[in-house]
Coordinates of C-alpha atoms in Angstrom, one line a residue:
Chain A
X1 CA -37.4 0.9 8.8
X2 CA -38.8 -1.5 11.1
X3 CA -37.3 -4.3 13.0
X4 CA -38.3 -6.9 10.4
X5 CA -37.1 -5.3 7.7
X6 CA -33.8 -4.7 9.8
X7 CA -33.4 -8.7 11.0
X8 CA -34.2 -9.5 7.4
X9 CA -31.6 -6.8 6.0
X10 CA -29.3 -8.7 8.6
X11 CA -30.0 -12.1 7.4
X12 CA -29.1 -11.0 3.8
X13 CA -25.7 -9.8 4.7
X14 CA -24.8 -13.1 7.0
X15 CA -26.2 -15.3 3.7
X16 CA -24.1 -12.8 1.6
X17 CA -20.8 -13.4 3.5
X18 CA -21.4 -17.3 4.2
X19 CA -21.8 -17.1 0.2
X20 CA -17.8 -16.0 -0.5
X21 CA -16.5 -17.2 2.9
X22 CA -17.7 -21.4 2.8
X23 CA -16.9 -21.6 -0.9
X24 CA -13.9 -20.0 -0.7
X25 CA -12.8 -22.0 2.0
X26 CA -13.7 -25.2 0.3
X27 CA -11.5 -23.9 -2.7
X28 CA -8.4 -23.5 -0.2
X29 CA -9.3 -27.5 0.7
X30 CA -9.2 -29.1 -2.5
X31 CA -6.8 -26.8 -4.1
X32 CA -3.8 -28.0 -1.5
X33 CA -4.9 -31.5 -3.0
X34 CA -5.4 -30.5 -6.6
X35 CA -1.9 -29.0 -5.8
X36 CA -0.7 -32.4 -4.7
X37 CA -1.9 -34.1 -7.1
X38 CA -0.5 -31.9 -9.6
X39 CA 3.0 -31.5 -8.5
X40 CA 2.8 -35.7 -8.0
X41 CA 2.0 -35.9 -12.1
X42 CA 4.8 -33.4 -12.4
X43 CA 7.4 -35.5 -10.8
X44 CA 6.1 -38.6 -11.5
X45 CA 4.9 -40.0 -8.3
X46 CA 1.7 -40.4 -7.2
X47 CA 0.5 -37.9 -4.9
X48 CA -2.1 -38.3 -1.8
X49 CA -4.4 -41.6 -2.6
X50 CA -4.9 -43.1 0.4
X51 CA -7.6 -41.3 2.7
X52 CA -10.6 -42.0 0.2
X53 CA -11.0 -43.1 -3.5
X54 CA -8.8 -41.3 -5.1
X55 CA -7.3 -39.2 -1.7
X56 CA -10.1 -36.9 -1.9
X57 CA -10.8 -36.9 1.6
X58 CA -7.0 -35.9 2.1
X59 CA -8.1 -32.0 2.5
X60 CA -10.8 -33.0 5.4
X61 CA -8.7 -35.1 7.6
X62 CA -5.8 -32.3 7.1
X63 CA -8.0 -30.2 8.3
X64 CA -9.5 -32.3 11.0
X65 CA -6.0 -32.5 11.9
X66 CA -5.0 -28.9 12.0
X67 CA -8.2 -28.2 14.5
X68 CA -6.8 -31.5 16.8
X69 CA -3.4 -30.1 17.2
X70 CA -2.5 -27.8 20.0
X71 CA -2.0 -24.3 19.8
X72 CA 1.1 -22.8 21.1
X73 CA 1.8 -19.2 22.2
X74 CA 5.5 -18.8 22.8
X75 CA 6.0 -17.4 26.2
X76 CA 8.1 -14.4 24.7
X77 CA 5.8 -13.4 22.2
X78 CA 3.3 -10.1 22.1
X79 CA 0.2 -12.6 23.2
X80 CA -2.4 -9.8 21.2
X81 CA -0.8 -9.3 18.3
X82 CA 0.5 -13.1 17.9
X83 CA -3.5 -13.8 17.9
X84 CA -4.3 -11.1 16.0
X85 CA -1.8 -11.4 12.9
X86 CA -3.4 -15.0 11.5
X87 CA -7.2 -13.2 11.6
X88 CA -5.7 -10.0 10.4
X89 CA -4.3 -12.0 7.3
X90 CA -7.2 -13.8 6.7
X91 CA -9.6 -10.5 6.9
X92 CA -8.6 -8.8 3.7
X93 CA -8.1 -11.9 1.8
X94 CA -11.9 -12.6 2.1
X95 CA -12.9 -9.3 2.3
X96 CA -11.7 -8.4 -1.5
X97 CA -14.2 -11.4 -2.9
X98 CA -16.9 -8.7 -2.4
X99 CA -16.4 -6.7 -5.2
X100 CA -15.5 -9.7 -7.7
X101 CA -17.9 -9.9 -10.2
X102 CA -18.8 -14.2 -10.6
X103 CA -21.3 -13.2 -13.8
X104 CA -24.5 -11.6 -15.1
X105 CA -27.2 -13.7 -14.3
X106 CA -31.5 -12.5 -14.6
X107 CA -31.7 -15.6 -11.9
X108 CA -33.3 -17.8 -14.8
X109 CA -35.8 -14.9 -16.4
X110 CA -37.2 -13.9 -12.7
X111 CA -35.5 -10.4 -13.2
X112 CA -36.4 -8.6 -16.3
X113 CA -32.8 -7.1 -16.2
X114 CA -29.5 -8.3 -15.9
X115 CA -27.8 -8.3 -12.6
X116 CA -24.1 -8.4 -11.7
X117 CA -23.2 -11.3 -9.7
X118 CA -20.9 -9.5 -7.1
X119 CA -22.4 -9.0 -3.5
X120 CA -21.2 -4.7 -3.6
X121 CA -20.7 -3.6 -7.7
X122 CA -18.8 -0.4 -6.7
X123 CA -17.7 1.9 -9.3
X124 CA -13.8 1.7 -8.2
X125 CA -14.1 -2.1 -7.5
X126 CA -10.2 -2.1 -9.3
X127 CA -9.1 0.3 -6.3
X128 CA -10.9 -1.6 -3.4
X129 CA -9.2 -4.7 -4.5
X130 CA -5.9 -3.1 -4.9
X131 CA -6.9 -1.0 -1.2
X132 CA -7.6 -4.6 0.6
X133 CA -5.2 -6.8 -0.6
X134 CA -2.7 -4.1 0.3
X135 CA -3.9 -4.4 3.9
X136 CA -2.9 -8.0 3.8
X137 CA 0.6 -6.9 4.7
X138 CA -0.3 -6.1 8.0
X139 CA -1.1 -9.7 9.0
X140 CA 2.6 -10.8 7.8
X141 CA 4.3 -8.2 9.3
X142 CA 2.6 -9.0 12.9
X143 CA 2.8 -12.4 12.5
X144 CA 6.7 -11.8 12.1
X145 CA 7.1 -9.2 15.2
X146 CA 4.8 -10.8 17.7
X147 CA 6.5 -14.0 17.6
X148 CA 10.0 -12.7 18.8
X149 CA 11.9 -15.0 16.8
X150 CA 14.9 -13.7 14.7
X151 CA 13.6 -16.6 11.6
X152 CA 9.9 -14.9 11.6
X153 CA 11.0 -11.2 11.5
X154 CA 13.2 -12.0 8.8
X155 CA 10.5 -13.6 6.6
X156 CA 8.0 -10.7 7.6
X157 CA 10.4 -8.2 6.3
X158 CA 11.3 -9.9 3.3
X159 CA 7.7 -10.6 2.9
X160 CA 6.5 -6.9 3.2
X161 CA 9.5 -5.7 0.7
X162 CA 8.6 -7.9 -1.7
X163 CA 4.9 -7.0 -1.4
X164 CA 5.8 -2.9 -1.5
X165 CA 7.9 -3.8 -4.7
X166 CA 5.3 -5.5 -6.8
X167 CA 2.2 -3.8 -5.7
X168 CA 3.8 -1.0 -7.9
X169 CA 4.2 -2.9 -10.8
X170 CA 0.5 -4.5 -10.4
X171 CA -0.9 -1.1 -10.1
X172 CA 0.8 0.1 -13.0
X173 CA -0.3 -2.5 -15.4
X174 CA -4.0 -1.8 -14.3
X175 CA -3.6 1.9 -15.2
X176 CA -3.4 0.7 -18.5
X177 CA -6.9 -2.0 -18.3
X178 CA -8.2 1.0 -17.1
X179 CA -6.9 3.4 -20.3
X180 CA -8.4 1.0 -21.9
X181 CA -12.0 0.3 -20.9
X182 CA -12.2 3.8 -18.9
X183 CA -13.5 2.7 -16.0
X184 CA -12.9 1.4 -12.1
X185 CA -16.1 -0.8 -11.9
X186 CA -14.8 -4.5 -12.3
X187 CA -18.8 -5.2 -14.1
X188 CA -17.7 -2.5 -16.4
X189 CA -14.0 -4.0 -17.4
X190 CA -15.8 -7.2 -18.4
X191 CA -18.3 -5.5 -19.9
X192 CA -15.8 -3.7 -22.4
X193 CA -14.4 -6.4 -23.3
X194 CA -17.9 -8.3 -24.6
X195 CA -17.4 -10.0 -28.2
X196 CA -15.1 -12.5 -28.4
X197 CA -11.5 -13.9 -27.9
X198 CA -10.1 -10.8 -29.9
X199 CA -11.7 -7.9 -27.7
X200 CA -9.8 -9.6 -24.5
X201 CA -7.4 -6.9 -23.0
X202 CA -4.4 -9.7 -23.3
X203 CA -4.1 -8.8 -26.7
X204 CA -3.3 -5.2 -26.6
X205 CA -1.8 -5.5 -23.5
X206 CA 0.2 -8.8 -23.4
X207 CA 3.3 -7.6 -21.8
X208 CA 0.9 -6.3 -18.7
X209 CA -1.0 -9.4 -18.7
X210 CA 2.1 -11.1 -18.1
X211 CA 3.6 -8.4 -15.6
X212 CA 0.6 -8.4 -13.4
X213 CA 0.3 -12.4 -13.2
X214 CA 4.0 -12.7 -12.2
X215 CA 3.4 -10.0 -10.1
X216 CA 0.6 -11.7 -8.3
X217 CA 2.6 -14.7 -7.6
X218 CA 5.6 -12.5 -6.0
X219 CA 2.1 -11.2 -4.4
X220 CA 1.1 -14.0 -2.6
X221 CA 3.9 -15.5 -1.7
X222 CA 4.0 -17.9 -4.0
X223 CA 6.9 -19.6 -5.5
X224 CA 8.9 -19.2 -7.4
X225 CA 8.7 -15.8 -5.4
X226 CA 8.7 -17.4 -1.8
X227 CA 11.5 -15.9 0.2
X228 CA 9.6 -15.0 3.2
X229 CA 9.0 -19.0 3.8
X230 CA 11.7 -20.4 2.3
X231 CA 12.2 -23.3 4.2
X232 CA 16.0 -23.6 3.5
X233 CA 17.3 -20.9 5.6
X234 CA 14.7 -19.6 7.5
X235 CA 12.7 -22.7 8.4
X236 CA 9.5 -21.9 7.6
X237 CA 9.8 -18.0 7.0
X238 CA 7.2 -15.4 8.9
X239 CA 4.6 -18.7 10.8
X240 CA 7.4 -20.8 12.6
X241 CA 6.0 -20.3 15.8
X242 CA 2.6 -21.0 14.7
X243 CA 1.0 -24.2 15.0
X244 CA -2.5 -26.0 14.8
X245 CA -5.5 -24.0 13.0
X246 CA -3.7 -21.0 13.5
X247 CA -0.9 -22.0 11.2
X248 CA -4.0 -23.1 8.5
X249 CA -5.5 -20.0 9.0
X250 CA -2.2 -18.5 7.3
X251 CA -2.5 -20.8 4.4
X252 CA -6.2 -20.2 4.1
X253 CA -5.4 -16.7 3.3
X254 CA -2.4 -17.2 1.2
X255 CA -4.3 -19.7 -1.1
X256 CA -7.4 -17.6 -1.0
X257 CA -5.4 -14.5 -2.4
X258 CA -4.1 -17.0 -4.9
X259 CA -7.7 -17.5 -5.9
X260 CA -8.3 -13.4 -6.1
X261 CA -5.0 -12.6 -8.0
X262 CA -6.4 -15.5 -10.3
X263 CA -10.0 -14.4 -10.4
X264 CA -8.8 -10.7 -10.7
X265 CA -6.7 -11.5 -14.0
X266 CA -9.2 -13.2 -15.7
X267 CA -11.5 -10.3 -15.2
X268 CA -8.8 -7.6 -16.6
X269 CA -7.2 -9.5 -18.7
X270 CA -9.3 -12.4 -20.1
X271 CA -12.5 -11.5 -20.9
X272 CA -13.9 -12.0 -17.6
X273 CA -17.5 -14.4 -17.7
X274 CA -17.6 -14.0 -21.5
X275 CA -17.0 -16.8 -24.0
X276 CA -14.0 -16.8 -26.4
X277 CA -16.2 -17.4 -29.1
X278 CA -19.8 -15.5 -28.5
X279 CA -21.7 -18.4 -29.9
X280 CA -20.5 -20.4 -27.0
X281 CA -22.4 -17.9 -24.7
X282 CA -24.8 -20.2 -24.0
X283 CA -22.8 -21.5 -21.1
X284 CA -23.1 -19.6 -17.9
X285 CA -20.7 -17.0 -17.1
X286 CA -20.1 -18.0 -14.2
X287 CA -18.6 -21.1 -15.7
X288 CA -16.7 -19.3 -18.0
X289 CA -14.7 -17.2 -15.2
X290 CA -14.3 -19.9 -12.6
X291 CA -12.8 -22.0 -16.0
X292 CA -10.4 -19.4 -16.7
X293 CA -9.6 -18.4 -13.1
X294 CA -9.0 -22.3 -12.2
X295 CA -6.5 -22.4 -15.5
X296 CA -4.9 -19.9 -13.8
X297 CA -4.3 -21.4 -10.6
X298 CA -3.3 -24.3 -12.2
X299 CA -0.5 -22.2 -13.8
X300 CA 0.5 -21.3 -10.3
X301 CA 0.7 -24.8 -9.7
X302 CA 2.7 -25.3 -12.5
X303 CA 5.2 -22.5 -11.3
X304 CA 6.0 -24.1 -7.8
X305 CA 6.9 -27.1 -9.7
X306 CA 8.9 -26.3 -12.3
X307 CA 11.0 -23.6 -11.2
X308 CA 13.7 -22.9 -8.6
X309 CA 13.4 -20.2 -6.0
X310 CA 14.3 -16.7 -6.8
X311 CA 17.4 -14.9 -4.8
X312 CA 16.7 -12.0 -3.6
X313 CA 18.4 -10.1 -5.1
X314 CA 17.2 -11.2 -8.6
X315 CA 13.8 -10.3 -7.0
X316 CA 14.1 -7.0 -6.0
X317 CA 16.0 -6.6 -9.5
X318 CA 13.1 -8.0 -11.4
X319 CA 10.5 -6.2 -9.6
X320 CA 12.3 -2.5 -9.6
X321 CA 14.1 -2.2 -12.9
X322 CA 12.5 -4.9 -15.3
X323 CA 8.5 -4.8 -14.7
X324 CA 8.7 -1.1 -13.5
X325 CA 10.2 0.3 -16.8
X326 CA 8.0 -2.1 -19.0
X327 CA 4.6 -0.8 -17.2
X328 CA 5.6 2.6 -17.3
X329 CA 6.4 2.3 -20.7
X330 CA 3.5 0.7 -21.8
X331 CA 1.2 3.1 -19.7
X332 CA 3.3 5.8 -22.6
X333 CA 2.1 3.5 -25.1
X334 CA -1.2 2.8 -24.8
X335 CA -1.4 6.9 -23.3
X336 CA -0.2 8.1 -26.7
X337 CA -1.5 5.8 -29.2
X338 CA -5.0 6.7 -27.6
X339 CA -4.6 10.2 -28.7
X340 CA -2.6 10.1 -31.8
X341 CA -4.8 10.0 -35.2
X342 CA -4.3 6.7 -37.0
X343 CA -2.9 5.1 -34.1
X344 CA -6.2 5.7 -32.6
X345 CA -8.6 4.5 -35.0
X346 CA -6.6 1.2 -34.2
X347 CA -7.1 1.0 -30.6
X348 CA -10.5 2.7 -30.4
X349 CA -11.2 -1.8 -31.4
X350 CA -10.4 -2.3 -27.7
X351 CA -12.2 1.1 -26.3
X352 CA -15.7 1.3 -25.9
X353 CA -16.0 4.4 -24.3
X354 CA -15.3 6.4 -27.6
Chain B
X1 CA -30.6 9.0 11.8
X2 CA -28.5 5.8 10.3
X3 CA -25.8 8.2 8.6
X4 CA -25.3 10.3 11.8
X5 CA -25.1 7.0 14.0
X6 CA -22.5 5.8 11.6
X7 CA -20.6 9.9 11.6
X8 CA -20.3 9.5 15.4
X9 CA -18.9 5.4 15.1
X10 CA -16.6 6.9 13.1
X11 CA -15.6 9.8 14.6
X12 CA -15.5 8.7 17.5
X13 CA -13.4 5.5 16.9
X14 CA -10.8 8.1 15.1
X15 CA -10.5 10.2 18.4
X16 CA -10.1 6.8 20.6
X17 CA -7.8 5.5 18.1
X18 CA -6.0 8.5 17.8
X19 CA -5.9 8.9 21.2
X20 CA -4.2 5.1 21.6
X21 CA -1.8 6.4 18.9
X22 CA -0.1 8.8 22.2
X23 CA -1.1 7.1 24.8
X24 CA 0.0 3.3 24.2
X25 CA 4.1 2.3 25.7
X26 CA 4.5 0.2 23.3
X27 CA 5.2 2.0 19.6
X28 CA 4.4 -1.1 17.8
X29 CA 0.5 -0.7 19.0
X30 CA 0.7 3.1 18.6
X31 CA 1.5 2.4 14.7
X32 CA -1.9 -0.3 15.1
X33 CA -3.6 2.4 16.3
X34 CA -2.6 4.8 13.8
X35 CA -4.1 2.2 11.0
X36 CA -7.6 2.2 12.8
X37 CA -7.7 6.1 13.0
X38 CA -7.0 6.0 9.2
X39 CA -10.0 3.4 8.7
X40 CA -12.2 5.4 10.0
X41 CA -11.2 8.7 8.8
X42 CA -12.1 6.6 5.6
X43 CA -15.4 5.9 6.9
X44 CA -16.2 9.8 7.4
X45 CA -14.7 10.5 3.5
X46 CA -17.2 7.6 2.8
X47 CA -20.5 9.5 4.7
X48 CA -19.5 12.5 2.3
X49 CA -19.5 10.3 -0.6
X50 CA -16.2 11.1 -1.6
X51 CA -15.8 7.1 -2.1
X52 CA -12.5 7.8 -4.3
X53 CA -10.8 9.7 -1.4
X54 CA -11.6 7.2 1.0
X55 CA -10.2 3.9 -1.0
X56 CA -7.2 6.4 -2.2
X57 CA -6.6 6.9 1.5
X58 CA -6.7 3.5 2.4
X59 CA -4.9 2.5 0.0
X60 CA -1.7 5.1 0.2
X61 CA -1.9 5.5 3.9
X62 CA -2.6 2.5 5.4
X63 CA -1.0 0.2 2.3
X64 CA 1.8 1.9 1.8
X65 CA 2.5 4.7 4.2
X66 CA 2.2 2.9 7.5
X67 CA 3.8 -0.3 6.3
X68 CA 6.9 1.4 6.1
X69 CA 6.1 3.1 9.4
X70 CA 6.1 -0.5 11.1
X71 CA 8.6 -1.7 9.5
X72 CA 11.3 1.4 10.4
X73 CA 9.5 0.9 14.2
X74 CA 10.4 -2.9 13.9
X75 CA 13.9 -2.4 13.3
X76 CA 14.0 0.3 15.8
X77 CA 15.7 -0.8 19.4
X78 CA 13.1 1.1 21.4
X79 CA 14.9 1.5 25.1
X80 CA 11.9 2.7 27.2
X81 CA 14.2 4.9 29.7
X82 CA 16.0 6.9 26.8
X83 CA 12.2 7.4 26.2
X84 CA 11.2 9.1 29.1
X85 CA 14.7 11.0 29.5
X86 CA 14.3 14.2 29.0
X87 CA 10.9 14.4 29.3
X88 CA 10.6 17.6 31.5
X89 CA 13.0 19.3 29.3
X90 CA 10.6 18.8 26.2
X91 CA 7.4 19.2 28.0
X92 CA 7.4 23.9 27.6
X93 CA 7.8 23.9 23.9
X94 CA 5.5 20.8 23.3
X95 CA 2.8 22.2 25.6
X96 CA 2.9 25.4 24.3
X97 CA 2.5 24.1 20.5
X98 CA -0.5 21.8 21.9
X99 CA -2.0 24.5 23.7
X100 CA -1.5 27.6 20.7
X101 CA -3.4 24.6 18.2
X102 CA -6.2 23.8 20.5
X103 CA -7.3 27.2 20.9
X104 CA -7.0 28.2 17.4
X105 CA -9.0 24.8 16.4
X106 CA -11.6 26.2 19.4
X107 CA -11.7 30.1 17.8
X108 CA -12.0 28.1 14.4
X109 CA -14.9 25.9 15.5
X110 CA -16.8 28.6 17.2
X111 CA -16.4 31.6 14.7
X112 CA -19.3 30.4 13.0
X113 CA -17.2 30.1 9.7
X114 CA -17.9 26.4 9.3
X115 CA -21.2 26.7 10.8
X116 CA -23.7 24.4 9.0
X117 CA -25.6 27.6 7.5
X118 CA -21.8 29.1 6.0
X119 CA -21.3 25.8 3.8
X120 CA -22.8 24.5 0.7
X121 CA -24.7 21.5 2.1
X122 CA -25.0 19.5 -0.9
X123 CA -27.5 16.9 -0.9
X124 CA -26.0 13.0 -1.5
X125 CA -26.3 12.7 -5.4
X126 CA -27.7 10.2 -7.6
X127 CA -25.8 6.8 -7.9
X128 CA -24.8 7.5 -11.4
X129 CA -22.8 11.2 -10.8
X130 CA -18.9 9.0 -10.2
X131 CA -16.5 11.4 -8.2
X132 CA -14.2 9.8 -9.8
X133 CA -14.7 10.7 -13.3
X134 CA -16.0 14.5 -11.1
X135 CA -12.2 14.7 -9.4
X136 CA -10.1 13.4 -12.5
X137 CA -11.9 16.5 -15.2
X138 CA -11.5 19.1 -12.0
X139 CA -7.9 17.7 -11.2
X140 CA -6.1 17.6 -15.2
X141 CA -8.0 21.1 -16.6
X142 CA -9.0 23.8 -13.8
X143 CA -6.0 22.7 -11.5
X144 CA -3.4 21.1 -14.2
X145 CA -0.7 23.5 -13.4
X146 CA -1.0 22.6 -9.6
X147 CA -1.2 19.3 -10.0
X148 CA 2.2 19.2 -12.2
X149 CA 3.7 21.6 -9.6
X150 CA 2.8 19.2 -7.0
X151 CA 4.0 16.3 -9.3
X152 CA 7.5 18.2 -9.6
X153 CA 8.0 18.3 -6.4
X154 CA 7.5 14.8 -5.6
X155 CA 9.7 14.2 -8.6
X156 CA 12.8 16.1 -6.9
X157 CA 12.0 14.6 -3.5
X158 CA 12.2 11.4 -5.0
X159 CA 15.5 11.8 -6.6
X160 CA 17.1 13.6 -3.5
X161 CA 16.3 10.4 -1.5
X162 CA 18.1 8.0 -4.0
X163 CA 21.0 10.5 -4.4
X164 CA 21.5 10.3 -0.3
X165 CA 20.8 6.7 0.1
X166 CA 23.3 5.9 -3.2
X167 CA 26.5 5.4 -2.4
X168 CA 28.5 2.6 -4.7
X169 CA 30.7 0.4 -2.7
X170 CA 34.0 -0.6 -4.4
X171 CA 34.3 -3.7 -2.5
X172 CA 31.1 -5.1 -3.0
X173 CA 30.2 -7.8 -5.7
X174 CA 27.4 -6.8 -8.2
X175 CA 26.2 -9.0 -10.8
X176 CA 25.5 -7.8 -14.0
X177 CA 22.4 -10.2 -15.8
X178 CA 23.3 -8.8 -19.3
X179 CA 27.0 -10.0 -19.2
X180 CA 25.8 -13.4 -17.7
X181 CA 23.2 -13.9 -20.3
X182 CA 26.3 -12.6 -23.0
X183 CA 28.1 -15.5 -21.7
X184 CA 30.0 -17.6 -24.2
X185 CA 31.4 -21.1 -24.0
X186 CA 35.0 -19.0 -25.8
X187 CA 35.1 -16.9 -22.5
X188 CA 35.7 -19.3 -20.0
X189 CA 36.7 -22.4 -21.9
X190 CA 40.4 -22.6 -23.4
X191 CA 41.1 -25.4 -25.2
X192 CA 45.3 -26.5 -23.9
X193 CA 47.5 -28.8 -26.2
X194 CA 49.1 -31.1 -23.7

């Protein structure tokens, strides 16, 4: 391997990770004002319109705003760790859009075969995402300790209780996607569910699909789930001594894991790039996923303005003894009636791999 | 040549990190540090293409393990003098445990037992053999009834620590969501003839 081929090797990766980083980025922008917007329709009001037709430029001069205002360190705080929570947050959070398959695509017939549109197709893709976004913990937590602020320690342990809780539950609805299609590789999970609205593994699974999305906005923080911000008795929960871009970079990564939990159930649960009627295949995949995935977020959307905040302890209750029976249960389920003659010939509709 | 660069930036970050993990005053870095060393012990399962051991590591250890390592360290009052109290007193039994494992790690090392030539140096296998699918056949026939032992035992571990962490308090307020939900106007609204 020469040096060309090395510089050019190099120049692939930096394209590769300017291709999940700027777009996700841009996503974070116009989903705080699709968010807006969206919440304003709810309760009747009319949302940002000012800064350009329509407010669309609302997102840029927020943002232009965030890099203008001045960064403070409090004098108290662990100065290392204070810098490094916002960038460990934001790490994970982009690093788990390398596995996520956007599509198949032969880059219009100049590949004879099909390629996966992910920049790493790994054959345990499901535990990679489950491995990162686990990591993103770690951000919260520091944010919470380095500050030295009774408010932020509170919200970072909140946070990172609530996060242990419902990573369980997550994980256990996957067990049974993977049951299912019978394999780790997110390409694959798509894959067995090829053929139309009724091969999608929200049928057979509906009571996961619902699990894992409510889990994923107890995930991320969002509401109704978010106790470690909530603003009425802890201010602003785990980032009250941040300010400026630092502060942003917070909500970068909370929005962007929004986008991944969304992403993530549309590839388990919803068919992934496929069509819910193969004859409308002609549409790109990629379409199809970003469609479903944006639905999704628009659901989370739809949460944070229609229902009160959780206590806490109705969240630990929910979390530990409702979703953790169900998905254990249903892992029995879908375990058993795999195995059982008669009951198998059913499910073997939904499982290729037979 | 590229694997072996990356076997020593692994290794070697693991021994520095692991090295912070002792050496750092402040515990809260020493758990940071512990992470990193995890990573990278990662890395080295990744070399060996044991790709499912690695992500399982990360994902258990660093996920789940150390997050409720930091968070017991964050509620911890760490006084630094208590720390070093005592240290003298400690310092016999702890150097004789460090020095009775390095030399059995050295005689291990050097007896030529795990000499390059002793193992079965497997050449990295095609992209399409999946440890996964390898570990999962190995793991529920050939070692079933140690993996059900092991399961067992987690089982009763997990039980003893609810049965020593439960302990009902009569003078605190539960709620119970099924009663709540049972609710009916009859219950709490009586109708009085003035």
């Amino acid at each position: 391997m020469d040096w060309l081929d090395m510089a050019l090797q190099a120049v692939i990766w930096a394209a590769e990770i300017l291709a999940i980083a700027v777009p996700v980025a841009l996503a974070v922008a116009y989903t705080t004002y699709a968010e807006r917007r969206v919440i304003g329709w709810i309760q009747v009001r009319q949302g940002c319109n000012r800064v350009g037709p329509y407010g669309l430029l609302q997102p840029l001069a927020d943002g232009l705003k965030l890099f203008l205002k001045e960064t403070i360190i409090p004098t108290k705080a662990n100065k290392f760790l204070f810098i490094a929570a916002p960038v460990m947050a934001l790490m994970p959070a982009l690093l788990a859009f390398a596995v996520v398959p956007f599509g198949e695509t032969t880059l219009f017939g100049l590949w004879e075969t099909t390629h996966v549109m992910a920049i790493a197709n790994l054959n345990v893709g499901v535990l990679y995402v489950m491995a990162i976004s686990s990591l993103s913990i770690y951000g919260i937590l520091m944010a919470g300790w380095a500050s030295n602020s009774k408010y932020a320690l509170i919200g970072a342990i909140r946070s990172t209780s609530q996060m242990i809780s419902y990573e369980i539950s997550m994980g256990f609805s996957i067990v049974c996607v993977l049951i299912l299609a019978g394999s780790l590789g997110l390409s694959d999970i798509v894959r067995a569910q090829e053929g139309g609205l009724f091969h999608w593994y929200f049928i057979p699974l509906f009571p996961m699909f619902i699990v894992f999305f409510i889990s994923g906005a107890a995930e991320t923080n969002r509401s109704p789930f978010d106790l470690p911000e909530g603003e009425a008795e802890l201010v602003a929960g785990f980032f009250v001594e941040y300010s400026g871009m630092w502060f942003a970079v917070f909500s970068l990564a909370e929005y962007a894991a929004m986008f991944l939990i969304a992403l993530m159930t549309s590839i388990l649960f919803l068919g992934g790039w496929y069509a819910p009627i193969p004859a409308l295949d002609f549409i790109p995949g990629t379409i199809w996923l970003l469609g479903k995935a944006s639905f999704l977020v628009f659901v989370f959307i739809w949460f944070r303005a229609t229902f009160p905040r959780y206590r806490y302890d109705q969240l630990m209750r929910l979390g530990w003894k409702v979703f953790l029976p169900w998905t254990l249960a249903w892992i029995a389920v879908i375990g058993i009636s795999t195995y059982t003659p008669g009951l198998s010939d059913v499910i073997a509709f939904w499982q290729p791999w037979r | 040549m590229l694997e072996s660069a990356f076997f020593w930036l692994f290794g070697g970050l693991a021994v520095a990190a692991s090295l912070g993990v002792i050496l750092s005053r402040n515990t809260m870095h020493s758990v940071m540090w512990l992470i990193l060393c995890f990573f990278n012990a990662a890395g080295l399962f990744f070399l060996l293409d044991a790709e499912f051991l690695g992500i399982i590591l990360i994902l258990i250890y660093v996920g789940a393990v150390m997050v409720l390592f930091m968070f017991v360290v964050m509620m911890l009052e760490v006084n630094e003098a208590v720390k070093r109290e005592g240290w003298l007193q400690y310092l016999p039994v702890g150097g004789m445990i460090a020095v009775i494992l390095f030399i059995e790690l050295v005689a291990a090392s050097t007896s030529g037992l795990f000499g390059s030539e002793q193992m079965a140096m497997a050449a990295h296998m095609g992209a399409d053999v999946n440890n996964t699918v390898e570990i999962g056949k190995e793991l529920y026939t050939r070692y079933l009834l140690g993996f059900e032992i092991a399961a067992i035992i987690l089982l009763v571990a997990l039980i003893g620590a609810i049965v020593l962490t439960l302990r009902e308090r009569k003078d605190a307020k539960y709620q119970n969501i099924s009663k709540q939900v049972h609710v009916r106007k009859e219950d709490r609204l009586r109708k009085v003839s003035m």
